[in-house]
Amino acid sequence: MIRGVGGPLVHTIQDYNTILREGLDGVMAQMREDLASIDGSAPVGIADLERRNHYRAMLIVADGMIAYAERCADLADSAAASEPDPARAAELREMARICRRVPRLPATTWWEALQSLHFLRATTTLLEGGGSHSVGRFDQYMLPFLRRDLASGAITLPKAQELLECLFVKWNEVPVYAAGRGTTSEGMRQNDKLTIGGVTADGNDATNELSLMCLEAHAHVHLNDPNISLRVHRDTPDDLLRRALEVIRLGGGLPQIISDEAIIPSL
């Protein structure tokens, strides 16, 4: 039993973009403001009590997420202190720095954005269990972080690709909710959906360099998750379609091909 209902809340897409842009500090400030507006009102009815408990619960979770990230930072710092390889030690110190920043503060780099997204997704899985906690249109809201770092020279394209693939590998860790289920079938994969391609709000092609990077990442790691969907339409670039078919031919059935022209009108 989760949430007293009988099963986890799955098939969801969280508002990752807001926390990437504002950080948990910014979101928590709004929560506290909303909570104060309830605490300052009188009389307080049942609906107000439910809202009050809702905001208090969210603040507890957000504080827990920050504490978890801090513990990861402590672990990275500890590992760096005993690491004999200077390059690896520097990498571990950078990991620690990033974990002390996100998700508490807004992400400012590609690496920070990837790490923040991972913390957010991991927390959702820990809270709700189950799977299919999807990350939505990844190549749209993550693109600004990638482009900014590439344009400034803060990161190279191969390094950016490597970090993306590290995230894909990380998403294939198996949380075992029940020993029997965790050792059967596919090992309780999370089946988290990641969407690329498609159209923008005004109907233009949304394909970008990150769309192709996601296909390359799946081709390289070739794991079950994330469950990639490629949204296609009449103006989808041929090179994206061609690469998608090449990746599908590797086996595994990913990416799934979804027609915008069939799905969007049905919504």
PDB file of C-alpha atoms in Angstrom:
ATOM      1  CA  MET A   1       0.000   0.000   0.000  1.00  0.00           C
ATOM      2  CA  ILE A   2       1.365   3.392  -1.004  1.00  0.00           C
ATOM      3  CA  ARG A   3      -0.550   6.569  -0.066  1.00  0.00           C
ATOM      4  CA  GLY A   4      -3.323   4.341   1.350  1.00  0.00           C
ATOM      5  CA  VAL A   5      -4.646   3.643  -2.145  1.00  0.00           C
ATOM      6  CA  GLY A   6      -3.154   0.264  -2.926  1.00  0.00           C
ATOM      7  CA  GLY A   7      -0.529   1.108  -5.484  1.00  0.00           C
ATOM      8  CA  PRO A   8       2.025   3.712  -6.493  1.00  0.00           C
ATOM      9  CA  LEU A   9       1.250   6.840  -8.463  1.00  0.00           C
ATOM     10  CA  VAL A  10       2.926   6.168 -11.786  1.00  0.00           C
ATOM     11  CA  HIS A  11       2.718   7.353 -15.402  1.00  0.00           C
ATOM     12  CA  THR A  12       3.567  10.893 -14.365  1.00  0.00           C
ATOM     13  CA  ILE A  13       5.749  13.727 -15.640  1.00  0.00           C
ATOM     14  CA  GLN A  14       7.010  16.115 -12.989  1.00  0.00           C
ATOM     15  CA  ASP A  15       7.684  19.803 -13.594  1.00  0.00           C
ATOM     16  CA  TYR A  16      11.438  19.278 -13.836  1.00  0.00           C
ATOM     17  CA  ASN A  17      11.957  22.454 -15.841  1.00  0.00           C
ATOM     18  CA  THR A  18      10.820  24.750 -13.030  1.00  0.00           C
ATOM     19  CA  ILE A  19      13.211  23.245 -10.474  1.00  0.00           C
ATOM     20  CA  LEU A  20      16.078  23.244 -12.966  1.00  0.00           C
ATOM     21  CA  ARG A  21      15.484  26.969 -13.533  1.00  0.00           C
ATOM     22  CA  GLU A  22      14.572  28.073  -9.997  1.00  0.00           C
ATOM     23  CA  GLY A  23      16.095  25.441  -7.721  1.00  0.00           C
ATOM     24  CA  LEU A  24      14.331  23.971  -4.720  1.00  0.00           C
ATOM     25  CA  ASP A  25      15.097  27.122  -2.730  1.00  0.00           C
ATOM     26  CA  GLY A  26      12.949  29.128  -5.128  1.00  0.00           C
ATOM     27  CA  VAL A  27      10.133  26.601  -5.130  1.00  0.00           C
ATOM     28  CA  MET A  28      10.233  26.273  -1.340  1.00  0.00           C
ATOM     29  CA  ALA A  29       9.991  30.037  -0.945  1.00  0.00           C
ATOM     30  CA  GLN A  30       6.711  29.961  -2.866  1.00  0.00           C
ATOM     31  CA  MET A  31       5.512  27.014  -0.754  1.00  0.00           C
ATOM     32  CA  ARG A  32       6.234  28.928   2.456  1.00  0.00           C
ATOM     33  CA  GLU A  33       4.414  31.984   1.119  1.00  0.00           C
ATOM     34  CA  ASP A  34       1.371  29.879   0.251  1.00  0.00           C
ATOM     35  CA  LEU A  35       1.529  28.160   3.633  1.00  0.00           C
ATOM     36  CA  ALA A  36       1.710  31.495   5.444  1.00  0.00           C
ATOM     37  CA  SER A  37      -1.397  32.696   3.608  1.00  0.00           C
ATOM     38  CA  ILE A  38      -3.294  29.703   5.000  1.00  0.00           C
ATOM     39  CA  ASP A  39      -1.905  30.000   8.528  1.00  0.00           C
ATOM     40  CA  GLY A  40      -2.831  33.663   8.581  1.00  0.00           C
ATOM     41  CA  SER A  41      -6.427  33.112   7.529  1.00  0.00           C
ATOM     42  CA  ALA A  42      -9.376  32.508   9.834  1.00  0.00           C
ATOM     43  CA  PRO A  43     -11.455  30.490  10.192  1.00  0.00           C
ATOM     44  CA  VAL A  44      -9.615  27.435   8.868  1.00  0.00           C
ATOM     45  CA  GLY A  45     -11.796  24.815   7.181  1.00  0.00           C
ATOM     46  CA  ILE A  46     -11.141  21.242   6.120  1.00  0.00           C
ATOM     47  CA  ALA A  47      -9.913  22.337   2.690  1.00  0.00           C
ATOM     48  CA  ASP A  48      -7.452  24.744   4.315  1.00  0.00           C
ATOM     49  CA  LEU A  49      -6.176  22.015   6.621  1.00  0.00           C
ATOM     50  CA  GLU A  50      -5.611  19.725   3.653  1.00  0.00           C
ATOM     51  CA  ARG A  51      -3.743  22.457   1.791  1.00  0.00           C
ATOM     52  CA  ARG A  52      -1.678  23.226   4.890  1.00  0.00           C
ATOM     53  CA  ASN A  53      -0.683  19.578   5.289  1.00  0.00           C
ATOM     54  CA  HIS A  54       0.061  19.378   1.571  1.00  0.00           C
ATOM     55  CA  TYR A  55       2.511  22.294   1.678  1.00  0.00           C
ATOM     56  CA  ARG A  56       4.117  21.070   4.897  1.00  0.00           C
ATOM     57  CA  ALA A  57       4.623  17.631   3.361  1.00  0.00           C
ATOM     58  CA  MET A  58       6.190  19.128   0.237  1.00  0.00           C
ATOM     59  CA  LEU A  59       8.582  21.178   2.352  1.00  0.00           C
ATOM     60  CA  ILE A  60       9.628  18.055   4.261  1.00  0.00           C
ATOM     61  CA  VAL A  61      10.313  16.238   0.990  1.00  0.00           C
ATOM     62  CA  ALA A  62      12.248  19.174  -0.461  1.00  0.00           C
ATOM     63  CA  ASP A  63      14.396  19.425   2.673  1.00  0.00           C
ATOM     64  CA  GLY A  64      15.036  15.696   2.405  1.00  0.00           C
ATOM     65  CA  MET A  65      16.121  16.027  -1.220  1.00  0.00           C
ATOM     66  CA  ILE A  66      18.640  18.712  -0.282  1.00  0.00           C
ATOM     67  CA  ALA A  67      19.950  16.605   2.613  1.00  0.00           C
ATOM     68  CA  TYR A  68      20.347  13.616   0.289  1.00  0.00           C
ATOM     69  CA  ALA A  69      22.320  15.707  -2.203  1.00  0.00           C
ATOM     70  CA  GLU A  70      24.545  16.991   0.619  1.00  0.00           C
ATOM     71  CA  ARG A  71      25.289  13.418   1.712  1.00  0.00           C
ATOM     72  CA  CYS A  72      26.271  12.572  -1.860  1.00  0.00           C
ATOM     73  CA  ALA A  73      28.574  15.604  -1.821  1.00  0.00           C
ATOM     74  CA  ASP A  74      30.153  14.444   1.440  1.00  0.00           C
ATOM     75  CA  LEU A  75      30.771  11.003  -0.047  1.00  0.00           C
ATOM     76  CA  ALA A  76      32.386  12.485  -3.159  1.00  0.00           C
ATOM     77  CA  ASP A  77      34.621  14.745  -1.045  1.00  0.00           C
ATOM     78  CA  SER A  78      35.650  11.777   1.092  1.00  0.00           C
ATOM     79  CA  ALA A  79      36.473   9.713  -1.986  1.00  0.00           C
ATOM     80  CA  ALA A  80      38.479  12.597  -3.464  1.00  0.00           C
ATOM     81  CA  ALA A  81      40.590  12.891  -0.311  1.00  0.00           C
ATOM     82  CA  SER A  82      41.852   9.316  -0.655  1.00  0.00           C
ATOM     83  CA  GLU A  83      42.033   9.176  -4.471  1.00  0.00           C
ATOM     84  CA  PRO A  84      45.640   8.810  -5.738  1.00  0.00           C
ATOM     85  CA  ASP A  85      44.833   9.781  -9.335  1.00  0.00           C
ATOM     86  CA  PRO A  86      44.808  13.617  -9.550  1.00  0.00           C
ATOM     87  CA  ALA A  87      42.414  13.651 -12.513  1.00  0.00           C
ATOM     88  CA  ARG A  88      39.907  11.403 -10.766  1.00  0.00           C
ATOM     89  CA  ALA A  89      40.261  13.361  -7.523  1.00  0.00           C
ATOM     90  CA  ALA A  90      39.448  16.576  -9.392  1.00  0.00           C
ATOM     91  CA  GLU A  91      36.432  14.898 -10.967  1.00  0.00           C
ATOM     92  CA  LEU A  92      35.191  13.770  -7.553  1.00  0.00           C
ATOM     93  CA  ARG A  93      35.605  17.283  -6.151  1.00  0.00           C
ATOM     94  CA  GLU A  94      33.561  18.635  -9.047  1.00  0.00           C
ATOM     95  CA  MET A  95      30.879  16.060  -8.279  1.00  0.00           C
ATOM     96  CA  ALA A  96      30.848  17.263  -4.676  1.00  0.00           C
ATOM     97  CA  ARG A  97      30.544  20.898  -5.757  1.00  0.00           C
ATOM     98  CA  ILE A  98      27.633  20.086  -8.047  1.00  0.00           C
ATOM     99  CA  CYS A  99      25.805  18.049  -5.405  1.00  0.00           C
ATOM    100  CA  ARG A 100      26.098  20.953  -2.956  1.00  0.00           C
ATOM    101  CA  ARG A 101      24.508  23.248  -5.522  1.00  0.00           C
ATOM    102  CA  VAL A 102      21.695  21.213  -7.059  1.00  0.00           C
ATOM    103  CA  PRO A 103      18.846  20.656  -6.697  1.00  0.00           C
ATOM    104  CA  ARG A 104      18.830  23.368  -4.002  1.00  0.00           C
ATOM    105  CA  LEU A 105      19.878  26.118  -6.429  1.00  0.00           C
ATOM    106  CA  PRO A 106      19.211  26.609 -10.143  1.00  0.00           C
ATOM    107  CA  ALA A 107      21.345  24.527 -12.492  1.00  0.00           C
ATOM    108  CA  THR A 108      23.844  26.648 -14.407  1.00  0.00           C
ATOM    109  CA  THR A 109      25.713  24.008 -16.437  1.00  0.00           C
ATOM    110  CA  TRP A 110      24.968  20.871 -18.439  1.00  0.00           C
ATOM    111  CA  TRP A 111      26.461  18.651 -15.731  1.00  0.00           C
ATOM    112  CA  GLU A 112      24.514  20.430 -12.989  1.00  0.00           C
ATOM    113  CA  ALA A 113      21.281  20.081 -14.960  1.00  0.00           C
ATOM    114  CA  LEU A 114      21.838  16.347 -15.481  1.00  0.00           C
ATOM    115  CA  GLN A 115      22.626  15.832 -11.791  1.00  0.00           C
ATOM    116  CA  SER A 116      19.647  17.875 -10.641  1.00  0.00           C
ATOM    117  CA  LEU A 117      17.337  15.939 -12.947  1.00  0.00           C
ATOM    118  CA  HIS A 118      18.690  12.664 -11.581  1.00  0.00           C
ATOM    119  CA  PHE A 119      18.078  13.729  -7.979  1.00  0.00           C
ATOM    120  CA  LEU A 120      14.519  14.796  -8.820  1.00  0.00           C
ATOM    121  CA  ARG A 121      13.716  11.576 -10.648  1.00  0.00           C
ATOM    122  CA  ALA A 122      15.313   9.411  -7.946  1.00  0.00           C
ATOM    123  CA  THR A 123      13.286  11.139  -5.246  1.00  0.00           C
ATOM    124  CA  THR A 124      10.051  10.580  -7.157  1.00  0.00           C
ATOM    125  CA  THR A 125      10.860   6.888  -7.452  1.00  0.00           C
ATOM    126  CA  LEU A 126      11.710   6.631  -3.751  1.00  0.00           C
ATOM    127  CA  LEU A 127       8.503   8.403  -2.722  1.00  0.00           C
ATOM    128  CA  GLU A 128       6.045   6.702  -5.029  1.00  0.00           C
ATOM    129  CA  GLY A 129       7.695   3.419  -5.963  1.00  0.00           C
ATOM    130  CA  GLY A 130       6.712   1.771  -9.188  1.00  0.00           C
ATOM    131  CA  GLY A 131       7.983   3.131 -12.448  1.00  0.00           C
ATOM    132  CA  SER A 132       7.049   5.210 -15.474  1.00  0.00           C
ATOM    133  CA  HIS A 133       8.016   8.456 -13.755  1.00  0.00           C
ATOM    134  CA  SER A 134       8.834  10.017 -17.078  1.00  0.00           C
ATOM    135  CA  VAL A 135      11.090  12.971 -17.767  1.00  0.00           C
ATOM    136  CA  GLY A 136       9.015  14.402 -20.602  1.00  0.00           C
ATOM    137  CA  ARG A 137      10.492  16.372 -23.498  1.00  0.00           C
ATOM    138  CA  PHE A 138      14.077  16.057 -22.386  1.00  0.00           C
ATOM    139  CA  ASP A 139      15.620  17.506 -25.553  1.00  0.00           C
ATOM    140  CA  GLN A 140      13.576  20.696 -25.173  1.00  0.00           C
ATOM    141  CA  TYR A 141      14.078  21.817 -21.567  1.00  0.00           C
ATOM    142  CA  MET A 142      17.655  20.501 -21.261  1.00  0.00           C
ATOM    143  CA  LEU A 143      18.874  22.088 -24.494  1.00  0.00           C
ATOM    144  CA  PRO A 144      19.684  25.578 -23.102  1.00  0.00           C
ATOM    145  CA  PHE A 145      22.170  24.109 -20.606  1.00  0.00           C
ATOM    146  CA  LEU A 146      23.919  22.112 -23.323  1.00  0.00           C
ATOM    147  CA  ARG A 147      24.099  24.971 -25.822  1.00  0.00           C
ATOM    148  CA  ARG A 148      25.339  27.481 -23.259  1.00  0.00           C
ATOM    149  CA  ASP A 149      28.198  25.225 -22.145  1.00  0.00           C
ATOM    150  CA  LEU A 150      29.207  24.311 -25.689  1.00  0.00           C
ATOM    151  CA  ALA A 151      29.126  27.947 -26.819  1.00  0.00           C
ATOM    152  CA  SER A 152      31.255  29.128 -23.888  1.00  0.00           C
ATOM    153  CA  GLY A 153      33.734  26.283 -24.213  1.00  0.00           C
ATOM    154  CA  ALA A 154      32.914  25.084 -20.703  1.00  0.00           C
ATOM    155  CA  ILE A 155      32.466  21.567 -22.062  1.00  0.00           C
ATOM    156  CA  THR A 156      33.309  19.630 -25.201  1.00  0.00           C
ATOM    157  CA  LEU A 157      30.706  17.720 -27.168  1.00  0.00           C
ATOM    158  CA  PRO A 158      32.331  14.321 -26.377  1.00  0.00           C
ATOM    159  CA  LYS A 159      32.305  15.132 -22.646  1.00  0.00           C
ATOM    160  CA  ALA A 160      28.680  16.276 -22.827  1.00  0.00           C
ATOM    161  CA  GLN A 161      27.801  13.016 -24.585  1.00  0.00           C
ATOM    162  CA  GLU A 162      29.672  11.003 -21.952  1.00  0.00           C
ATOM    163  CA  LEU A 163      27.760  12.665 -19.112  1.00  0.00           C
ATOM    164  CA  LEU A 164      24.453  11.990 -20.862  1.00  0.00           C
ATOM    165  CA  GLU A 165      25.363   8.333 -21.224  1.00  0.00           C
ATOM    166  CA  CYS A 166      26.367   8.166 -17.556  1.00  0.00           C
ATOM    167  CA  LEU A 167      22.877   9.405 -16.698  1.00  0.00           C
ATOM    168  CA  PHE A 168      21.299   6.729 -18.903  1.00  0.00           C
ATOM    169  CA  VAL A 169      23.361   4.048 -17.147  1.00  0.00           C
ATOM    170  CA  LYS A 170      22.391   5.454 -13.743  1.00  0.00           C
ATOM    171  CA  TRP A 171      18.711   5.229 -14.633  1.00  0.00           C
ATOM    172  CA  ASN A 172      19.065   1.464 -15.040  1.00  0.00           C
ATOM    173  CA  GLU A 173      19.779   0.839 -11.376  1.00  0.00           C
ATOM    174  CA  VAL A 174      17.103  -1.504 -10.034  1.00  0.00           C
ATOM    175  CA  PRO A 175      15.215  -0.492  -6.863  1.00  0.00           C
ATOM    176  CA  VAL A 176      14.030  -3.731  -5.267  1.00  0.00           C
ATOM    177  CA  TYR A 177      10.619  -3.216  -3.654  1.00  0.00           C
ATOM    178  CA  ALA A 178      10.043  -6.955  -3.247  1.00  0.00           C
ATOM    179  CA  ALA A 179      12.767  -9.602  -3.524  1.00  0.00           C
ATOM    180  CA  GLY A 180      10.645 -11.943  -5.614  1.00  0.00           C
ATOM    181  CA  ARG A 181       9.762  -9.290  -8.167  1.00  0.00           C
ATOM    182  CA  GLY A 182      13.252  -7.828  -8.260  1.00  0.00           C
ATOM    183  CA  THR A 183      14.817 -11.079  -9.437  1.00  0.00           C
ATOM    184  CA  THR A 184      12.351 -12.006 -12.171  1.00  0.00           C
ATOM    185  CA  SER A 185      11.629 -10.846 -15.692  1.00  0.00           C
ATOM    186  CA  GLU A 186      13.661  -7.707 -16.448  1.00  0.00           C
ATOM    187  CA  GLY A 187      14.552  -7.027 -12.823  1.00  0.00           C
ATOM    188  CA  MET A 188      11.814  -4.456 -12.208  1.00  0.00           C
ATOM    189  CA  ARG A 189      12.934  -1.925 -14.783  1.00  0.00           C
ATOM    190  CA  GLN A 190      11.627   1.589 -14.226  1.00  0.00           C
ATOM    191  CA  ASN A 191      10.324   2.083 -17.766  1.00  0.00           C
ATOM    192  CA  ASP A 192      10.724   5.850 -17.533  1.00  0.00           C
ATOM    193  CA  LYS A 193       9.749   7.581 -20.737  1.00  0.00           C
ATOM    194  CA  LEU A 194      12.026  10.151 -22.386  1.00  0.00           C
ATOM    195  CA  THR A 195      10.594  12.006 -25.376  1.00  0.00           C
ATOM    196  CA  ILE A 196      12.549  13.610 -28.209  1.00  0.00           C
ATOM    197  CA  GLY A 197      11.625  15.338 -31.453  1.00  0.00           C
ATOM    198  CA  GLY A 198       8.084  16.346 -32.344  1.00  0.00           C
ATOM    199  CA  VAL A 199       6.818  19.857 -32.877  1.00  0.00           C
ATOM    200  CA  THR A 200       6.916  23.076 -30.900  1.00  0.00           C
ATOM    201  CA  ALA A 201       3.816  24.815 -29.546  1.00  0.00           C
ATOM    202  CA  ASP A 202       3.488  26.721 -32.832  1.00  0.00           C
ATOM    203  CA  GLY A 203       3.797  23.581 -34.943  1.00  0.00           C
ATOM    204  CA  ASN A 204       7.399  23.896 -36.102  1.00  0.00           C
ATOM    205  CA  ASP A 205       9.889  21.045 -36.019  1.00  0.00           C
ATOM    206  CA  ALA A 206      11.421  20.720 -32.544  1.00  0.00           C
ATOM    207  CA  THR A 207      14.401  18.565 -33.522  1.00  0.00           C
ATOM    208  CA  ASN A 208      17.753  19.753 -32.192  1.00  0.00           C
ATOM    209  CA  GLU A 209      21.237  18.425 -31.535  1.00  0.00           C
ATOM    210  CA  LEU A 210      20.185  16.901 -28.225  1.00  0.00           C
ATOM    211  CA  SER A 211      17.584  14.768 -30.018  1.00  0.00           C
ATOM    212  CA  LEU A 212      20.394  13.027 -31.891  1.00  0.00           C
ATOM    213  CA  MET A 213      22.581  12.850 -28.791  1.00  0.00           C
ATOM    214  CA  CYS A 214      19.860  10.862 -27.018  1.00  0.00           C
ATOM    215  CA  LEU A 215      19.758   8.361 -29.882  1.00  0.00           C
ATOM    216  CA  GLU A 216      23.545   8.076 -29.791  1.00  0.00           C
ATOM    217  CA  ALA A 217      23.477   7.568 -26.027  1.00  0.00           C
ATOM    218  CA  HIS A 218      21.019   4.702 -26.348  1.00  0.00           C
ATOM    219  CA  ALA A 219      23.042   3.146 -29.161  1.00  0.00           C
ATOM    220  CA  HIS A 220      26.171   3.251 -26.989  1.00  0.00           C
ATOM    221  CA  VAL A 221      24.781   1.990 -23.657  1.00  0.00           C
ATOM    222  CA  HIS A 222      21.963  -0.126 -25.175  1.00  0.00           C
ATOM    223  CA  LEU A 223      20.007  -0.556 -21.937  1.00  0.00           C
ATOM    224  CA  ASN A 224      16.281  -0.727 -21.211  1.00  0.00           C
ATOM    225  CA  ASP A 225      15.916   2.722 -19.711  1.00  0.00           C
ATOM    226  CA  PRO A 226      15.114   5.409 -20.481  1.00  0.00           C
ATOM    227  CA  ASN A 227      12.256   4.239 -22.682  1.00  0.00           C
ATOM    228  CA  ILE A 228      12.816   6.654 -25.571  1.00  0.00           C
ATOM    229  CA  SER A 229       9.970   7.872 -27.768  1.00  0.00           C
ATOM    230  CA  LEU A 230      10.697   9.756 -30.970  1.00  0.00           C
ATOM    231  CA  ARG A 231       7.841  12.018 -32.004  1.00  0.00           C
ATOM    232  CA  VAL A 232       7.693  12.299 -35.795  1.00  0.00           C
ATOM    233  CA  HIS A 233       5.739  14.419 -38.266  1.00  0.00           C
ATOM    234  CA  ARG A 234       5.915  15.373 -41.934  1.00  0.00           C
ATOM    235  CA  ASP A 235       8.829  17.783 -41.341  1.00  0.00           C
ATOM    236  CA  THR A 236      10.978  15.515 -39.163  1.00  0.00           C
ATOM    237  CA  PRO A 237      14.536  15.708 -40.591  1.00  0.00           C
ATOM    238  CA  ASP A 238      15.649  12.709 -42.616  1.00  0.00           C
ATOM    239  CA  ASP A 239      18.906  12.364 -40.679  1.00  0.00           C
ATOM    240  CA  LEU A 240      17.013  11.972 -37.400  1.00  0.00           C
ATOM    241  CA  LEU A 241      14.678   9.357 -38.870  1.00  0.00           C
ATOM    242  CA  ARG A 242      17.557   7.492 -40.466  1.00  0.00           C
ATOM    243  CA  ARG A 243      19.540   7.378 -37.234  1.00  0.00           C
ATOM    244  CA  ALA A 244      16.461   6.263 -35.299  1.00  0.00           C
ATOM    245  CA  LEU A 245      15.971   3.332 -37.685  1.00  0.00           C
ATOM    246  CA  GLU A 246      19.637   2.392 -37.381  1.00  0.00           C
ATOM    247  CA  VAL A 247      19.324   2.371 -33.588  1.00  0.00           C
ATOM    248  CA  ILE A 248      16.126   0.301 -33.713  1.00  0.00           C
ATOM    249  CA  ARG A 249      17.939  -2.212 -35.907  1.00  0.00           C
ATOM    250  CA  LEU A 250      20.409  -2.801 -33.053  1.00  0.00           C
ATOM    251  CA  GLY A 251      17.590  -4.560 -31.181  1.00  0.00           C
ATOM    252  CA  GLY A 252      15.510  -3.653 -28.165  1.00  0.00           C
ATOM    253  CA  GLY A 253      12.723  -1.784 -29.926  1.00  0.00           C
ATOM    254  CA  LEU A 254      13.888   1.726 -29.069  1.00  0.00           C
ATOM    255  CA  PRO A 255      13.188   4.433 -29.867  1.00  0.00           C
ATOM    256  CA  GLN A 256       9.450   4.007 -30.188  1.00  0.00           C
ATOM    257  CA  ILE A 257       8.091   5.971 -33.137  1.00  0.00           C
ATOM    258  CA  ILE A 258       5.093   8.159 -32.284  1.00  0.00           C
ATOM    259  CA  SER A 259       3.182  10.191 -34.892  1.00  0.00           C
ATOM    260  CA  ASP A 260       2.382  13.741 -33.819  1.00  0.00           C
ATOM    261  CA  GLU A 261      -0.138  14.012 -36.649  1.00  0.00           C
ATOM    262  CA  ALA A 262      -2.064  11.032 -35.267  1.00  0.00           C
ATOM    263  CA  ILE A 263      -1.706  11.666 -31.544  1.00  0.00           C
ATOM    264  CA  ILE A 264      -2.013  15.441 -31.112  1.00  0.00           C
ATOM    265  CA  PRO A 265      -5.517  15.745 -32.658  1.00  0.00           C
ATOM    266  CA  SER A 266      -6.734  12.917 -30.427  1.00  0.00           C
ATOM    267  CA  LEU A 267      -5.791  14.709 -27.210  1.00  0.00           C
TER     268      LEU A 267
END
